[in-house]
């Protein structure tokens, strides 16, 4: 990449700063994987390895990465990494490409990804800290200062990038090999020839790959081919044989075998899911409060990111860009005749009298319970709780994963109200639309949760009706299961789907624990009560061979469909550890049990009770 031409491109580019955050990556044997929702600069301090696309970056102190939108980042920290992440969008990037130097092609636009070790990191950290301090300001002047500071940081970064490029005499062999594999993956490649081109032996090249990437050239080539095959499956109507030939395999059978080994599903299954607008092959979601930790000193919760819209030069520019003038709080307003004032934890704000275009980043069930289908929500919440599908009457716009919201997508939806769990994101959301911080877990009862949502959406009557129906449904459930199953019987819930450990599910948070131990009042097994519920933990990871010690009468297994979970003590170590003659195993669909809002919980409890009673009757 030509640094001069890259810098010149920025002279003709208008950007919107979308997201500013500080993230901790702790030491782990397994990589942390993120999908970047927008073009992002990452200023990193720590030690470890970072895979960006096909390139592996060694971090030994301070490091700068630029990741383009949609790329995957894998972090493997040898000690704690602190990452300063600034994300932006560039609506004029395509136009800028045509105006820039003729030698600067489309592929060299702002979508380019790179990384380097700055020689003088202190100025970069100092300017970034100033940006953070300015970030919460919602006035136009604050927005201008933030953008000015960003360009100051960018100029310093480009200056140090030039010095780094001058001091670097040539690309190392691994980087050259990855670059060659990326360009020639569709050919019948011989690693001996690749090594000869790099003036080394295949054995030495493999050793370099193991040292830098912790893998082999063959596996890197396989990953490149799999990613290209995935794109062709979605973007074309080509047959499996045609796609196989385009990505370097002799036939469709070989491609299918490698694809299933790599992703866990067949190419046909993956294509069918994508055609049904299901974006993840095997979705893996996480509780929002455990995903990221914010270092902003004055913020509540210490968790995920925050994000914003543009940093521009005047209130008129705000009006031109967003479509409505900015109020004193810097949030878009709506006509007075259709608005009302709402007292919130962030102060009094003006919102629509009865919001219709609502975006939520977590509280999906609470909104659906009151008859409102959100305009936008994270796809990860919808896909991982299929219980709610019958309540979604309209198409819901995808705003990303709940841990990495795409603020570009939120902006495109033009909501009239945003409901977020994350007070740290308030300043960012408030630049897009009126925003309410709603903390379902902070309320003392389900009735309080729903009444608060009814107040926000101006649906108080609907809230009271739903609360009454909810109480009746829970009462019927509790009486029915008591009549069918002895109160002395104990229950254990496990999630065995992610890694070498098995997760014991508690009575808080996600994965059906609230439905089982809260709504149905099921009795936990002794060790589950002692080690999980009494300490107030949401979950507990245990060795697979230890599951039997936490199980007594009933075992509820959350199955994500990626493996067979038979009702007998065979197969995996956790299955062998239980005595099925004395334990009744009940399989539950993981994708119906992720959320724990009041609507999801009562639906889960009803299905869970039916499964328990059916299993009980069949064995009595």
Coordinates of C-alpha atoms in Angstrom, one line a residue:
X1 CA 0.0 0.0 0.0
X2 CA 1.3 3.5 -0.9
X3 CA 1.1 5.6 2.2
X4 CA 1.1 8.9 0.3
X5 CA -1.8 7.9 -1.9
X6 CA -3.7 6.5 1.2
X7 CA -3.2 9.8 2.9
X8 CA -4.3 11.7 -0.2
X9 CA -7.5 9.8 -0.2
X10 CA -8.3 11.1 3.3
X11 CA -8.1 14.6 2.0
X12 CA -11.1 14.0 -0.2
X13 CA -13.2 11.9 2.2
X14 CA -16.0 12.9 4.5
X15 CA -16.5 10.5 7.4
X16 CA -19.0 9.8 10.2
X17 CA -17.4 8.7 13.5
X18 CA -19.7 5.9 14.6
X19 CA -18.0 4.2 17.6
X20 CA -15.4 5.0 20.2
X21 CA -14.6 2.5 22.9
X22 CA -11.9 0.9 25.0
X23 CA -11.9 -2.9 25.2
X24 CA -10.1 -5.4 27.4
X25 CA -8.9 -8.7 26.0
X26 CA -7.9 -11.0 28.8
X27 CA -5.4 -13.9 28.6
X28 CA -7.1 -16.9 27.1
X29 CA -6.2 -20.2 25.5
X30 CA -9.0 -19.7 23.0
X31 CA -9.1 -16.7 20.6
X32 CA -11.7 -14.0 21.0
X33 CA -13.4 -13.5 17.7
X34 CA -15.1 -10.3 16.5
X35 CA -16.8 -9.3 13.3
X36 CA -16.0 -5.7 12.7
X37 CA -19.3 -3.8 11.9
X38 CA -17.6 -0.7 10.3
X39 CA -14.2 0.4 9.2
X40 CA -12.1 0.8 12.3
X41 CA -8.7 1.9 13.6
X42 CA -7.4 -0.1 16.6
X43 CA -4.7 1.3 18.9
X44 CA -3.5 -1.7 20.8
X45 CA -1.3 -2.1 23.9
X46 CA -0.3 -5.5 25.1
X47 CA 1.2 -8.8 23.9
X48 CA -0.2 -11.5 21.8
X49 CA -1.3 -12.5 18.3
X50 CA -4.1 -10.9 16.2
X51 CA -5.4 -12.5 13.0
X52 CA -7.0 -10.0 10.7
X53 CA -8.5 -11.9 7.7
X54 CA -5.6 -14.1 6.5
X55 CA -2.8 -11.9 8.0
X56 CA -1.3 -12.6 11.5
X57 CA 0.0 -9.7 13.4
X58 CA 2.4 -10.1 16.3
X59 CA 1.8 -7.5 19.1
X60 CA 4.7 -6.9 21.4
X61 CA 3.7 -3.6 23.0
X62 CA 1.9 -0.9 21.0
X63 CA 0.4 -1.7 17.6
X64 CA -2.0 -0.1 15.1
X65 CA -4.5 -2.0 13.0
X66 CA -7.0 -0.8 10.4
X67 CA -9.7 -3.3 9.8
X68 CA -12.3 -2.9 7.1
X69 CA -16.0 -3.4 7.5
X70 CA -17.1 -7.1 7.8
X71 CA -13.7 -8.5 8.5
X72 CA -13.1 -11.0 11.3
X73 CA -10.5 -10.4 14.1
X74 CA -9.1 -13.2 16.3
X75 CA -7.3 -12.1 19.4
X76 CA -5.0 -14.5 21.3
X77 CA -3.6 -12.5 24.3
X78 CA -0.4 -13.6 26.0
X79 CA -1.1 -10.9 28.6
X80 CA -3.9 -8.4 28.9
X81 CA -4.5 -6.3 25.8
X82 CA -6.1 -2.9 26.0
X83 CA -7.6 -1.9 22.7
X84 CA -8.7 1.6 21.7
X85 CA -11.2 1.2 18.9
X86 CA -12.5 4.0 16.7
X87 CA -15.0 3.1 14.0
X88 CA -16.3 5.2 11.2
X89 CA -18.3 5.1 7.9
X90 CA -17.4 6.9 4.7
X91 CA -20.5 7.5 2.5
X92 CA -18.4 9.3 -0.1
X93 CA -15.6 6.7 -0.3
X94 CA -16.6 5.5 -3.8
X95 CA -16.7 9.1 -5.1
X96 CA -13.4 9.8 -3.4
X97 CA -11.8 6.8 -5.2
X98 CA -12.7 8.3 -8.6
X99 CA -11.3 11.7 -7.7
X100 CA -8.0 10.4 -6.3
X101 CA -4.9 9.4 -8.2
X102 CA -5.4 7.2 -11.3
X103 CA -3.0 4.7 -9.8
X104 CA -5.1 4.3 -6.7
X105 CA -7.6 1.6 -7.5
X106 CA -11.0 0.7 -6.0
X107 CA -9.4 -2.1 -3.9
X108 CA -7.0 0.5 -2.4
X109 CA -9.8 2.6 -0.9
X110 CA -10.6 3.0 2.7
X111 CA -11.5 -0.7 2.8
X112 CA -7.8 -1.5 2.9
X113 CA -6.5 -3.4 6.0
X114 CA -3.1 -3.0 7.5
X115 CA -1.1 -3.1 10.7
X116 CA 2.2 -1.7 12.0
X117 CA 4.2 -1.0 15.2
X118 CA 4.4 2.8 15.7
X119 CA 7.8 4.0 16.8
X120 CA 6.4 6.8 19.0
X121 CA 3.1 5.6 20.6
X122 CA 2.7 8.3 23.3
X123 CA 1.3 11.0 21.0
X124 CA -1.2 8.6 19.6
X125 CA -2.4 7.6 23.0
X126 CA -2.6 11.2 24.2
X127 CA -4.7 12.3 21.3
X128 CA -7.0 9.3 21.6
X129 CA -7.6 10.0 25.3
X130 CA -8.6 13.5 24.4
X131 CA -11.1 12.1 21.9
X132 CA -12.6 9.9 24.7
X133 CA -12.9 12.9 27.0
X134 CA -14.8 14.8 24.3
X135 CA -17.0 12.0 23.2
X136 CA -19.9 12.3 25.7
X137 CA -20.6 15.9 24.6
X138 CA -23.7 16.2 22.5
X139 CA -23.5 19.8 21.4
X140 CA -22.4 20.8 17.9
X141 CA -19.2 22.3 19.3
X142 CA -18.3 19.0 21.0
X143 CA -18.9 17.2 17.7
X144 CA -16.6 19.5 15.8
X145 CA -13.8 19.2 18.4
X146 CA -14.1 15.4 18.3
X147 CA -13.7 15.3 14.5
X148 CA -10.8 17.7 14.6
X149 CA -9.1 15.5 17.2
X150 CA -9.6 12.5 15.0
X151 CA -7.9 14.2 12.0
X152 CA -5.0 15.2 14.3
X153 CA -4.7 11.6 15.4
X154 CA -4.9 10.4 11.8
X155 CA -2.1 12.8 10.7
X156 CA 0.2 11.5 13.5
X157 CA -0.6 7.9 12.5
X158 CA 0.1 8.5 8.8
X159 CA 3.4 10.2 9.7
X160 CA 4.5 7.3 11.8
X161 CA 3.3 4.9 9.2
X162 CA 5.5 6.5 6.6
X163 CA 8.6 6.1 8.8
X164 CA 7.7 2.5 9.5
X165 CA 7.4 1.8 5.7
X166 CA 10.8 3.4 5.0
X167 CA 12.6 1.4 7.7
X168 CA 11.1 -1.9 6.4
X169 CA 13.2 -3.3 3.7
X170 CA 11.1 -6.2 2.5
X171 CA 8.1 -8.3 3.3
X172 CA 8.7 -11.4 5.4
X173 CA 8.2 -14.8 3.8
X174 CA 5.0 -15.6 5.6
X175 CA 3.3 -12.4 4.5
X176 CA 4.4 -12.9 0.9
X177 CA 3.2 -16.5 1.0
X178 CA -0.2 -15.5 2.4
X179 CA -0.5 -12.8 -0.3
X180 CA 0.4 -15.3 -3.0
X181 CA -2.1 -17.9 -1.7
X182 CA -4.8 -15.3 -1.6
X183 CA -4.3 -14.4 -5.2
X184 CA -3.9 -17.9 -6.5
X185 CA -6.2 -20.0 -4.4
X186 CA -8.2 -21.2 -7.4
X187 CA -5.2 -22.9 -8.9
X188 CA -3.7 -26.4 -8.2
X189 CA -1.0 -25.1 -5.8
X190 CA 2.1 -27.0 -4.8
X191 CA 3.7 -25.7 -1.6
X192 CA 7.1 -26.8 -2.8
X193 CA 6.8 -24.3 -5.7
X194 CA 5.6 -21.6 -3.3
X195 CA 8.6 -22.2 -1.0
X196 CA 11.0 -22.1 -4.0
X197 CA 9.6 -18.7 -5.1
X198 CA 10.4 -17.4 -1.6
X199 CA 13.9 -18.9 -1.7
X200 CA 13.4 -21.4 1.1
X201 CA 12.5 -25.0 1.6
X202 CA 8.9 -26.3 2.2
X203 CA 9.9 -27.5 5.7
X204 CA 11.3 -24.0 6.6
X205 CA 8.2 -22.2 5.2
X206 CA 6.0 -24.5 7.3
X207 CA 8.1 -23.8 10.4
X208 CA 7.7 -20.0 9.8
X209 CA 3.9 -20.4 9.5
X210 CA 3.8 -22.4 12.7
X211 CA 5.8 -19.8 14.5
X212 CA 3.9 -16.8 13.3
X213 CA 0.4 -18.1 12.5
X214 CA 0.3 -21.3 14.7
X215 CA -0.8 -23.2 11.6
X216 CA 0.5 -24.5 8.3
X217 CA 0.4 -23.1 4.7
X218 CA -2.0 -25.8 3.7
X219 CA -4.5 -24.9 6.4
X220 CA -4.2 -21.2 5.5
X221 CA -5.0 -22.1 1.8
X222 CA -7.9 -24.2 3.0
X223 CA -9.3 -21.3 5.0
X224 CA -9.0 -19.0 2.0
X225 CA -10.8 -21.4 -0.2
X226 CA -13.6 -22.0 2.3
X227 CA -14.2 -18.3 2.7
X228 CA -14.4 -17.9 -1.1
X229 CA -16.7 -20.9 -1.4
X230 CA -18.9 -19.3 1.2
X231 CA -19.2 -16.1 -0.8
X232 CA -19.9 -18.0 -4.0
X233 CA -22.6 -20.1 -2.3
X234 CA -24.4 -17.0 -1.3
X235 CA -23.6 -14.7 -4.2
X236 CA -24.1 -17.1 -7.2
X237 CA -26.4 -19.9 -8.3
X238 CA -23.4 -22.0 -9.3
X239 CA -23.5 -25.8 -8.7
X240 CA -21.2 -27.4 -6.1
X241 CA -19.0 -28.7 -8.9
X242 CA -18.6 -25.2 -10.5
X243 CA -17.8 -23.6 -7.1
X244 CA -15.3 -26.4 -6.3
X245 CA -13.4 -25.7 -9.5
X246 CA -13.4 -22.0 -9.0
X247 CA -11.8 -22.3 -5.5
X248 CA -9.2 -24.9 -6.4
X249 CA -10.8 -28.3 -5.8
X250 CA -11.2 -31.1 -8.3
X251 CA -14.9 -31.9 -7.5
X252 CA -17.8 -31.0 -5.4
X253 CA -17.4 -34.0 -3.1
X254 CA -14.0 -32.7 -1.9
X255 CA -15.3 -29.2 -1.4
X256 CA -18.3 -30.5 0.6
X257 CA -16.1 -32.6 2.8
X258 CA -13.7 -29.8 3.6
X259 CA -16.6 -27.3 4.0
X260 CA -18.4 -29.5 6.5
X261 CA -15.2 -30.1 8.4
X262 CA -14.4 -26.4 8.5
X263 CA -17.9 -25.0 9.4
X264 CA -19.8 -28.0 10.8
X265 CA -22.5 -27.9 8.1
X266 CA -22.8 -28.9 4.5
X267 CA -22.6 -26.3 1.7
X268 CA -26.3 -27.0 0.8
X269 CA -27.4 -26.4 4.4
X270 CA -25.4 -23.2 4.5
X271 CA -26.8 -21.9 1.3
X272 CA -30.4 -22.7 2.4
X273 CA -29.9 -20.8 5.7
X274 CA -28.6 -17.7 3.9
X275 CA -31.4 -17.8 1.4
X276 CA -33.7 -17.7 4.4
X277 CA -31.8 -14.6 5.7
X278 CA -30.2 -16.6 8.6
X279 CA -26.7 -15.1 8.6
X280 CA -24.7 -17.3 10.9
X281 CA -23.9 -20.9 10.1
X282 CA -23.8 -22.0 13.7
X283 CA -24.8 -18.9 15.7
X284 CA -22.9 -18.5 19.0
X285 CA -24.2 -15.7 21.2
X286 CA -23.1 -14.3 24.5
X287 CA -24.6 -12.4 27.4
X288 CA -24.1 -8.7 26.7
X289 CA -22.8 -7.9 30.2
X290 CA -19.9 -10.5 29.8
X291 CA -18.7 -9.6 26.3
X292 CA -16.7 -6.4 26.7
X293 CA -15.6 -4.1 29.4
X294 CA -15.5 -0.4 29.1
X295 CA -12.8 1.7 30.7
X296 CA -14.8 4.9 30.7
X297 CA -14.4 6.1 34.3
X298 CA -17.8 7.7 34.7
X299 CA -20.0 5.1 33.0
X300 CA -22.4 2.6 34.5
X301 CA -22.1 -1.1 34.1
X302 CA -18.5 -1.3 32.8
X303 CA -19.5 -3.2 29.7
X304 CA -19.9 -3.0 25.9
X305 CA -19.1 -0.2 23.5
X306 CA -20.6 3.1 22.7
X307 CA -21.2 4.6 19.3
X308 CA -22.1 7.8 17.5
X309 CA -23.0 9.4 14.3
X310 CA -21.1 12.1 12.4
X311 CA -18.8 14.8 13.8
X312 CA -19.7 17.8 11.6
X313 CA -19.1 21.5 11.4
X314 CA -22.5 23.2 12.0
X315 CA -26.1 22.6 13.0
X316 CA -27.1 23.1 9.4
X317 CA -24.8 20.2 8.4
X318 CA -26.5 18.1 11.1
X319 CA -29.9 19.0 9.6
X320 CA -28.8 18.2 6.1
X321 CA -27.2 14.9 7.2
X322 CA -29.8 13.5 9.6
X323 CA -32.9 15.2 8.2
X324 CA -34.1 17.1 11.3
X325 CA -32.6 19.9 13.3
X326 CA -30.6 19.1 16.5
X327 CA -32.2 20.1 19.8
X328 CA -30.2 21.3 22.7
X329 CA -29.6 17.8 23.8
X330 CA -28.3 17.0 20.3
X331 CA -30.9 14.4 19.7
X332 CA -33.2 14.5 16.7
X333 CA -36.6 15.9 17.4
X334 CA -40.1 15.2 16.0
X335 CA -43.1 17.5 15.6
X336 CA -44.4 18.9 18.9
X337 CA -48.0 17.9 18.3
X338 CA -47.0 14.2 18.3
X339 CA -44.5 14.2 21.1
X340 CA -44.4 14.0 24.9
X341 CA -41.8 14.4 27.6
X342 CA -40.5 11.3 29.2
X343 CA -38.4 11.2 32.5
X344 CA -35.5 8.7 32.1
X345 CA -32.4 7.8 33.9
X346 CA -30.5 10.0 31.5
X347 CA -32.8 13.0 32.1
X348 CA -36.0 14.3 30.6
X349 CA -36.2 13.7 26.8
X350 CA -38.8 14.4 24.0
X351 CA -40.1 11.3 22.3
X352 CA -43.0 10.4 20.0
X353 CA -46.3 10.2 21.7
X354 CA -46.7 6.6 20.6
X355 CA -43.5 5.3 19.0
X356 CA -43.9 3.2 16.0
X357 CA -40.3 2.9 14.6
X358 CA -38.6 1.4 17.5
X359 CA -35.1 -0.1 17.5
X360 CA -33.9 -2.3 20.4
X361 CA -30.5 -3.8 21.1
X362 CA -31.6 -6.2 23.8
X363 CA -35.1 -5.9 25.2
X364 CA -36.8 -7.7 22.3
X365 CA -39.3 -9.7 24.4
X366 CA -40.5 -6.8 26.5
X367 CA -41.4 -4.8 23.4
X368 CA -43.1 -7.8 21.6
X369 CA -45.1 -8.5 24.7
X370 CA -46.9 -5.1 24.3
X371 CA -47.7 -5.7 20.6
X372 CA -44.9 -3.7 19.1
X373 CA -42.7 -5.4 16.4
X374 CA -39.3 -3.6 16.5
X375 CA -38.1 -1.8 13.3
X376 CA -34.6 -3.2 14.1
X377 CA -33.0 -5.6 16.5
X378 CA -29.8 -7.8 16.6
X379 CA -30.1 -10.8 14.4
X380 CA -28.3 -12.8 17.1
X381 CA -31.3 -12.3 19.5
X382 CA -33.9 -13.4 16.9
X383 CA -32.0 -16.4 15.7
X384 CA -31.1 -17.7 19.2
X385 CA -34.7 -17.4 20.6
X386 CA -37.1 -18.9 18.1
X387 CA -39.8 -18.9 20.8
X388 CA -40.5 -15.3 19.8
X389 CA -41.0 -15.9 16.1
X390 CA -44.8 -16.1 16.4
X391 CA -44.9 -12.7 17.9
X392 CA -42.8 -11.0 15.2
X393 CA -45.4 -9.9 12.6
X394 CA -43.3 -7.7 10.4
X395 CA -39.7 -8.0 9.1
X396 CA -37.2 -6.8 11.6
X397 CA -34.1 -5.0 10.3
X398 CA -30.8 -6.5 11.3
X399 CA -28.6 -4.2 13.3
X400 CA -25.8 -6.7 13.9
X401 CA -24.8 -8.9 16.7
X402 CA -25.9 -7.7 20.2
X403 CA -22.3 -7.4 21.3
X404 CA -21.3 -5.5 18.1
X405 CA -24.1 -3.3 17.0
X406 CA -23.8 -1.8 13.5
X407 CA -24.7 1.9 14.1
X408 CA -24.6 2.4 10.4
X409 CA -27.6 0.1 10.1
X410 CA -29.4 1.7 13.0
X411 CA -28.9 5.1 11.3
X412 CA -30.3 3.7 8.0
X413 CA -33.5 2.5 9.7
X414 CA -34.4 6.1 10.8
X415 CA -36.0 5.1 14.1
X416 CA -38.1 7.4 16.1
X417 CA -37.1 5.7 19.4
X418 CA -34.1 3.6 20.4
X419 CA -34.3 1.4 23.5
X420 CA -31.0 0.2 24.9
X421 CA -29.7 -1.7 27.9
X422 CA -26.3 0.0 27.7
X423 CA -26.0 3.4 29.3
X424 CA -22.5 3.6 27.9
X425 CA -23.9 3.7 24.4
X426 CA -26.3 6.5 25.2
X427 CA -24.3 9.4 23.7
X428 CA -23.9 7.5 20.5
X429 CA -27.5 6.4 20.1
X430 CA -28.8 9.8 21.1
X431 CA -27.2 11.3 18.0
X432 CA -29.3 9.1 15.9
X433 CA -32.8 9.3 17.6
X434 CA -34.4 9.9 21.0
X435 CA -33.0 7.1 23.3
X436 CA -34.1 5.5 26.5
X437 CA -31.9 3.3 28.7
X438 CA -34.1 0.4 29.9
X439 CA -32.6 -2.0 32.4
X440 CA -34.9 -5.0 32.7
X441 CA -32.7 -6.8 35.3
X442 CA -32.8 -3.7 37.6
X443 CA -36.5 -4.0 38.3
X444 CA -37.9 -5.9 41.3
X445 CA -40.6 -7.9 39.5
X446 CA -41.9 -8.8 36.1
X447 CA -44.8 -6.4 36.6
X448 CA -42.4 -3.5 37.2
X449 CA -40.4 -4.4 34.0
X450 CA -43.5 -4.5 31.8
X451 CA -45.1 -1.4 33.4
X452 CA -41.9 0.5 32.7
X453 CA -41.9 -0.6 29.0
X454 CA -45.6 0.3 28.8
X455 CA -44.7 3.8 30.1
X456 CA -41.9 4.2 27.5
X457 CA -44.1 3.0 24.6
X458 CA -47.2 4.7 25.9
X459 CA -49.0 1.3 26.1
X460 CA -50.0 1.2 29.8
X461 CA -53.3 -0.6 29.1
X462 CA -51.6 -3.3 27.1
X463 CA -49.0 -3.7 29.9
X464 CA -51.6 -4.2 32.6
X465 CA -53.4 -6.8 30.4
X466 CA -50.3 -8.7 29.7
X467 CA -49.2 -8.7 33.4
X468 CA -52.6 -10.2 34.4
X469 CA -52.3 -12.9 31.7
X470 CA -48.7 -13.7 32.7
X471 CA -49.7 -14.2 36.3
X472 CA -52.5 -16.6 35.3
X473 CA -50.2 -18.6 33.0
X474 CA -47.5 -19.0 35.7
X475 CA -50.1 -20.0 38.3
X476 CA -51.5 -22.7 36.0
X477 CA -48.0 -24.0 35.2
X478 CA -46.9 -24.3 38.8
X479 CA -50.1 -26.1 39.8
X480 CA -49.9 -28.5 36.9
X481 CA -46.4 -29.6 37.3
X482 CA -46.8 -30.1 41.1
X483 CA -49.7 -32.4 40.3
X484 CA -47.7 -34.4 37.8
X485 CA -44.1 -34.4 39.2
X486 CA -43.1 -34.8 42.9
X487 CA -41.7 -31.7 44.5
X488 CA -38.8 -33.9 45.8
X489 CA -37.5 -34.4 42.3
X490 CA -34.4 -32.3 41.4
X491 CA -33.4 -30.7 38.1
X492 CA -30.1 -29.7 36.5
X493 CA -29.7 -27.7 33.3
X494 CA -26.6 -27.9 31.2
X495 CA -25.3 -26.3 28.0
X496 CA -22.7 -28.7 26.6
X497 CA -22.3 -26.9 23.2
X498 CA -19.3 -24.6 23.5
X499 CA -15.8 -26.1 23.9
X500 CA -14.3 -28.6 26.3
X501 CA -16.3 -27.6 29.3
X502 CA -20.0 -28.0 30.1
X503 CA -21.9 -25.0 31.4
X504 CA -24.2 -25.4 34.4
X505 CA -27.2 -23.0 34.1
X506 CA -28.3 -21.0 37.1
X507 CA -31.6 -19.2 37.9
X508 CA -30.4 -15.9 36.5
X509 CA -29.6 -14.6 33.0
X510 CA -30.2 -16.7 29.9
X511 CA -30.6 -20.3 28.7
X512 CA -33.8 -21.3 30.5
X513 CA -32.7 -21.1 34.1
X514 CA -35.2 -18.4 35.0
X515 CA -38.0 -20.5 33.5
X516 CA -37.0 -23.7 35.3
X517 CA -36.0 -22.4 38.8
X518 CA -38.1 -19.2 38.8
X519 CA -41.4 -19.7 37.1
X520 CA -41.8 -23.5 37.5
X521 CA -40.1 -23.5 41.0
X522 CA -38.2 -26.7 40.1
X523 CA -35.9 -28.0 42.8
X524 CA -32.2 -27.8 41.8
X525 CA -29.9 -30.7 42.5
X526 CA -27.9 -30.4 45.7
X527 CA -24.5 -29.4 44.2
X528 CA -26.2 -27.0 41.8
X529 CA -27.9 -25.2 44.6
X530 CA -24.7 -25.1 46.7
X531 CA -22.2 -24.1 44.1
X532 CA -24.4 -22.1 41.7
X533 CA -27.7 -20.7 43.0
X534 CA -26.7 -19.9 46.6
X535 CA -23.6 -17.9 45.5
X536 CA -25.8 -16.0 43.0
X537 CA -23.9 -17.1 39.9
X538 CA -25.5 -17.0 36.4
X539 CA -23.6 -20.1 35.2
X540 CA -20.7 -22.3 36.1
X541 CA -18.3 -24.2 33.8
X542 CA -17.3 -27.7 34.8
X543 CA -15.4 -30.5 33.3
X544 CA -17.4 -32.9 31.1
X545 CA -16.5 -35.8 33.2
X546 CA -17.9 -34.1 36.3
X547 CA -21.5 -33.6 35.1
X548 CA -22.7 -36.7 36.9
X549 CA -21.9 -35.2 40.3
X550 CA -24.3 -32.3 39.6
X551 CA -27.2 -34.5 38.4
X552 CA -29.8 -36.4 40.5
X553 CA -33.3 -37.0 39.0
X554 CA -33.7 -34.9 35.8
X555 CA -31.1 -33.5 33.4
X556 CA -32.3 -30.8 31.0
X557 CA -29.8 -30.6 28.1
X558 CA -29.7 -27.5 25.8
X559 CA -28.9 -28.9 22.3
X560 CA -27.8 -26.4 19.6
X561 CA -28.2 -29.0 16.8
X562 CA -24.5 -29.4 16.1
X563 CA -24.3 -32.8 17.7
X564 CA -26.5 -35.7 18.7
X565 CA -27.5 -35.8 22.3
X566 CA -29.0 -39.3 22.9
X567 CA -31.0 -40.2 26.1
X568 CA -28.4 -42.8 27.1
X569 CA -25.0 -42.9 28.7
X570 CA -22.9 -43.1 25.5
X571 CA -20.9 -40.8 23.3
X572 CA -19.4 -37.7 25.0
X573 CA -17.7 -37.7 28.4
X574 CA -20.5 -35.8 30.0
X575 CA -23.0 -38.4 28.8
X576 CA -20.9 -41.3 30.1
X577 CA -20.6 -39.6 33.5
X578 CA -24.3 -39.8 34.3
X579 CA -26.3 -42.9 35.2
X580 CA -29.3 -42.9 32.9
X581 CA -31.1 -45.6 34.9
X582 CA -31.5 -43.0 37.7
X583 CA -31.5 -39.8 35.7
X584 CA -34.1 -38.8 33.1
X585 CA -32.5 -36.8 30.3
X586 CA -34.7 -34.2 28.4
X587 CA -33.3 -32.4 25.4
X588 CA -34.3 -28.8 24.7
X589 CA -33.6 -26.7 21.6
X590 CA -30.8 -24.2 22.5
X591 CA -32.2 -21.8 19.9
X592 CA -35.4 -21.4 21.9
X593 CA -33.9 -20.8 25.3
X594 CA -31.3 -18.0 25.0
X595 CA -33.3 -14.9 26.2
X596 CA -34.8 -14.6 29.6
X597 CA -37.2 -11.6 29.3
X598 CA -40.7 -12.2 30.7
X599 CA -42.3 -13.2 27.4
X600 CA -39.5 -15.6 26.5
X601 CA -39.4 -17.1 30.1
X602 CA -43.1 -17.9 30.2
X603 CA -43.0 -19.5 26.8
X604 CA -39.9 -21.5 27.8
X605 CA -41.6 -22.6 31.0
X606 CA -44.7 -23.8 29.2
X607 CA -42.6 -25.9 26.7
X608 CA -40.3 -27.1 29.5
X609 CA -43.2 -28.2 31.7
X610 CA -44.8 -30.1 28.8
X611 CA -41.5 -31.9 28.0
X612 CA -40.9 -32.8 31.7
X613 CA -44.5 -34.2 32.2
X614 CA -44.3 -36.2 29.0
X615 CA -41.0 -37.7 30.0
X616 CA -42.2 -38.4 33.5
X617 CA -45.3 -40.2 32.3
X618 CA -43.4 -42.3 29.8
X619 CA -41.2 -43.7 32.6
X620 CA -43.8 -44.3 35.3

